Amino acid sequence: MPRFSETLMDHAQSPRNRGTLQHADRVGVAGIPGRGRSIVLQLVLDGQRVSAAGFQAQGCGVTIAAASMLTELVIGRTLAQCGEVTTQQLAQALDGMPADKLDRAALAVAALHGALET
């Protein structure tokens, strides 16, 4: 059995929504950009619903995959629904991830929570 799922590998190799959104309404940062693993998540809102999401990530492929899948999960959701996203749900959306890599999903969720607090 491979260590990483096909879904995780697909998001690592072909990340969705990677890049900067020029008119982001919310921004969340987890980690310290330029100093190791980090994710900057940007959200564009239509009322209380996320209409677009973008990210910049520094780190391994699992970090990139987690940020990529997170953007897919939050687009179309309300801010309240986004606040309910957990590390475990993100890992499950990637068809699982090794236990020693779950901190990458937690980093992505921390960036989301930071964006929701702004």
PDB file of C-alpha atoms in Angstrom:
ATOM      1  CA  MET A   1       0.000   0.000   0.000  1.00  0.00           C
ATOM      2  CA  PRO A   2       1.469   3.403  -0.948  1.00  0.00           C
ATOM      3  CA  ARG A   3       2.298   5.900   1.800  1.00  0.00           C
ATOM      4  CA  PHE A   4       0.297   8.670   0.113  1.00  0.00           C
ATOM      5  CA  SER A   5      -3.110   8.430  -1.549  1.00  0.00           C
ATOM      6  CA  GLU A   6      -3.664   9.211  -5.219  1.00  0.00           C
ATOM      7  CA  THR A   7      -5.782  12.198  -4.197  1.00  0.00           C
ATOM      8  CA  LEU A   8      -3.035  13.618  -1.996  1.00  0.00           C
ATOM      9  CA  MET A   9      -0.438  13.098  -4.715  1.00  0.00           C
ATOM     10  CA  ASP A  10      -2.690  14.745  -7.299  1.00  0.00           C
ATOM     11  CA  HIS A  11      -3.098  17.863  -5.130  1.00  0.00           C
ATOM     12  CA  ALA A  12       0.635  17.942  -4.385  1.00  0.00           C
ATOM     13  CA  GLN A  13       1.581  17.718  -8.053  1.00  0.00           C
ATOM     14  CA  SER A  14      -1.272  19.848  -9.458  1.00  0.00           C
ATOM     15  CA  PRO A  15      -2.383  22.186  -6.676  1.00  0.00           C
ATOM     16  CA  ARG A  16      -5.705  23.920  -7.052  1.00  0.00           C
ATOM     17  CA  ASN A  17      -6.138  27.630  -6.338  1.00  0.00           C
ATOM     18  CA  ARG A  18      -2.436  28.271  -5.745  1.00  0.00           C
ATOM     19  CA  GLY A  19      -1.562  31.928  -6.007  1.00  0.00           C
ATOM     20  CA  THR A  20      -2.470  35.338  -4.693  1.00  0.00           C
ATOM     21  CA  LEU A  21      -5.971  36.769  -4.821  1.00  0.00           C
ATOM     22  CA  GLN A  22      -5.789  40.497  -5.469  1.00  0.00           C
ATOM     23  CA  HIS A  23      -8.986  41.419  -3.668  1.00  0.00           C
ATOM     24  CA  ALA A  24      -9.082  39.012  -0.727  1.00  0.00           C
ATOM     25  CA  ASP A  25     -11.547  39.848   2.029  1.00  0.00           C
ATOM     26  CA  ARG A  26      -9.881  37.575   4.572  1.00  0.00           C
ATOM     27  CA  VAL A  27      -6.292  36.385   5.024  1.00  0.00           C
ATOM     28  CA  GLY A  28      -4.999  33.771   7.426  1.00  0.00           C
ATOM     29  CA  VAL A  29      -1.376  32.857   8.037  1.00  0.00           C
ATOM     30  CA  ALA A  30      -0.032  29.751   9.754  1.00  0.00           C
ATOM     31  CA  GLY A  31       3.678  29.337  10.312  1.00  0.00           C
ATOM     32  CA  ILE A  32       6.169  32.054   9.440  1.00  0.00           C
ATOM     33  CA  PRO A  33       6.482  32.686   5.684  1.00  0.00           C
ATOM     34  CA  GLY A  34      10.120  32.534   4.627  1.00  0.00           C
ATOM     35  CA  ARG A  35      11.082  30.600   7.745  1.00  0.00           C
ATOM     36  CA  GLY A  36      10.052  27.003   7.257  1.00  0.00           C
ATOM     37  CA  ARG A  37       6.677  25.465   6.669  1.00  0.00           C
ATOM     38  CA  SER A  38       3.894  28.026   6.234  1.00  0.00           C
ATOM     39  CA  ILE A  39       0.555  28.615   4.546  1.00  0.00           C
ATOM     40  CA  VAL A  40      -1.071  31.917   3.641  1.00  0.00           C
ATOM     41  CA  LEU A  41      -4.770  31.447   2.848  1.00  0.00           C
ATOM     42  CA  GLN A  42      -6.853  34.134   1.171  1.00  0.00           C
ATOM     43  CA  LEU A  43     -10.623  34.156   0.927  1.00  0.00           C
ATOM     44  CA  VAL A  44     -12.971  36.229  -1.222  1.00  0.00           C
ATOM     45  CA  LEU A  45     -16.465  36.520   0.174  1.00  0.00           C
ATOM     46  CA  ASP A  46     -19.881  36.983  -1.341  1.00  0.00           C
ATOM     47  CA  GLY A  47     -21.810  37.989   1.740  1.00  0.00           C
ATOM     48  CA  GLN A  48     -21.066  35.267   4.290  1.00  0.00           C
ATOM     49  CA  ARG A  49     -20.095  32.668   1.666  1.00  0.00           C
ATOM     50  CA  VAL A  50     -16.600  31.956   0.298  1.00  0.00           C
ATOM     51  CA  SER A  51     -16.657  32.583  -3.445  1.00  0.00           C
ATOM     52  CA  ALA A  52     -12.919  32.119  -4.066  1.00  0.00           C
ATOM     53  CA  ALA A  53      -9.898  30.907  -2.150  1.00  0.00           C
ATOM     54  CA  GLY A  54      -6.196  31.023  -2.892  1.00  0.00           C
ATOM     55  CA  PHE A  55      -3.044  30.018  -1.092  1.00  0.00           C
ATOM     56  CA  GLN A  56       0.699  30.280  -1.004  1.00  0.00           C
ATOM     57  CA  ALA A  57       2.552  27.505   0.779  1.00  0.00           C
ATOM     58  CA  GLN A  58       6.123  26.752   1.685  1.00  0.00           C
ATOM     59  CA  GLY A  59       6.958  23.207   2.610  1.00  0.00           C
ATOM     60  CA  CYS A  60       6.722  19.678   1.358  1.00  0.00           C
ATOM     61  CA  GLY A  61       4.200  18.246  -1.078  1.00  0.00           C
ATOM     62  CA  VAL A  62       1.892  17.234   1.757  1.00  0.00           C
ATOM     63  CA  THR A  63       1.743  20.853   2.931  1.00  0.00           C
ATOM     64  CA  ILE A  64       0.854  21.978  -0.576  1.00  0.00           C
ATOM     65  CA  ALA A  65      -1.737  19.209  -0.965  1.00  0.00           C
ATOM     66  CA  ALA A  66      -3.372  20.134   2.346  1.00  0.00           C
ATOM     67  CA  ALA A  67      -3.642  23.805   1.377  1.00  0.00           C
ATOM     68  CA  SER A  68      -4.918  22.911  -2.085  1.00  0.00           C
ATOM     69  CA  MET A  69      -7.634  20.585  -0.776  1.00  0.00           C
ATOM     70  CA  LEU A  70      -8.593  23.099   1.887  1.00  0.00           C
ATOM     71  CA  THR A  71      -9.380  25.692  -0.772  1.00  0.00           C
ATOM     72  CA  GLU A  72     -11.557  23.128  -2.551  1.00  0.00           C
ATOM     73  CA  LEU A  73     -13.395  22.378   0.703  1.00  0.00           C
ATOM     74  CA  VAL A  74     -14.176  25.980   1.629  1.00  0.00           C
ATOM     75  CA  ILE A  75     -15.275  27.421  -1.712  1.00  0.00           C
ATOM     76  CA  GLY A  76     -19.056  27.651  -1.634  1.00  0.00           C
ATOM     77  CA  ARG A  77     -19.327  27.260   2.137  1.00  0.00           C
ATOM     78  CA  THR A  78     -20.491  29.882   4.593  1.00  0.00           C
ATOM     79  CA  LEU A  79     -18.012  31.289   7.083  1.00  0.00           C
ATOM     80  CA  ALA A  80     -19.786  29.344   9.833  1.00  0.00           C
ATOM     81  CA  GLN A  81     -19.417  26.098   7.867  1.00  0.00           C
ATOM     82  CA  CYS A  82     -15.736  26.865   7.240  1.00  0.00           C
ATOM     83  CA  GLY A  83     -15.233  27.236  10.972  1.00  0.00           C
ATOM     84  CA  GLU A  84     -16.348  23.625  11.397  1.00  0.00           C
ATOM     85  CA  VAL A  85     -13.627  22.169   9.135  1.00  0.00           C
ATOM     86  CA  THR A  86     -11.277  19.960  11.146  1.00  0.00           C
ATOM     87  CA  THR A  87      -7.830  18.536  10.588  1.00  0.00           C
ATOM     88  CA  GLN A  88      -9.368  15.075  10.397  1.00  0.00           C
ATOM     89  CA  GLN A  89     -11.903  16.146   7.753  1.00  0.00           C
ATOM     90  CA  LEU A  90      -9.125  17.655   5.656  1.00  0.00           C
ATOM     91  CA  ALA A  91      -7.031  14.491   5.934  1.00  0.00           C
ATOM     92  CA  GLN A  92     -10.079  12.406   5.031  1.00  0.00           C
ATOM     93  CA  ALA A  93     -10.766  14.599   1.977  1.00  0.00           C
ATOM     94  CA  LEU A  94      -7.237  13.747   0.812  1.00  0.00           C
ATOM     95  CA  ASP A  95      -8.139  10.042   1.208  1.00  0.00           C
ATOM     96  CA  GLY A  96      -5.962   9.878   4.295  1.00  0.00           C
ATOM     97  CA  MET A  97      -2.451  10.886   5.199  1.00  0.00           C
ATOM     98  CA  PRO A  98       0.213   9.315   7.373  1.00  0.00           C
ATOM     99  CA  ALA A  99      -0.030  10.156  11.076  1.00  0.00           C
ATOM    100  CA  ASP A 100       3.417  11.751  10.988  1.00  0.00           C
ATOM    101  CA  LYS A 101       2.160  14.239   8.373  1.00  0.00           C
ATOM    102  CA  LEU A 102      -1.122  15.272  10.059  1.00  0.00           C
ATOM    103  CA  ASP A 103       0.545  18.453  11.295  1.00  0.00           C
ATOM    104  CA  ARG A 104       0.451  19.675   7.672  1.00  0.00           C
ATOM    105  CA  ALA A 105      -3.348  19.410   7.648  1.00  0.00           C
ATOM    106  CA  ALA A 106      -3.421  21.116  11.057  1.00  0.00           C
ATOM    107  CA  LEU A 107      -1.306  23.952   9.628  1.00  0.00           C
ATOM    108  CA  ALA A 108      -3.812  24.458   6.802  1.00  0.00           C
ATOM    109  CA  VAL A 109      -6.749  24.473   9.221  1.00  0.00           C
ATOM    110  CA  ALA A 110      -4.887  26.972  11.426  1.00  0.00           C
ATOM    111  CA  ALA A 111      -4.530  29.284   8.404  1.00  0.00           C
ATOM    112  CA  LEU A 112      -8.278  28.930   7.786  1.00  0.00           C
ATOM    113  CA  HIS A 113      -9.086  29.792  11.393  1.00  0.00           C
ATOM    114  CA  GLY A 114      -6.792  32.801  11.133  1.00  0.00           C
ATOM    115  CA  ALA A 115      -8.676  33.982   8.056  1.00  0.00           C
ATOM    116  CA  LEU A 116     -11.988  33.521   9.821  1.00  0.00           C
ATOM    117  CA  GLU A 117     -10.835  35.644  12.775  1.00  0.00           C
ATOM    118  CA  THR A 118      -9.888  38.661  10.654  1.00  0.00           C
TER     119      THR A 118
END
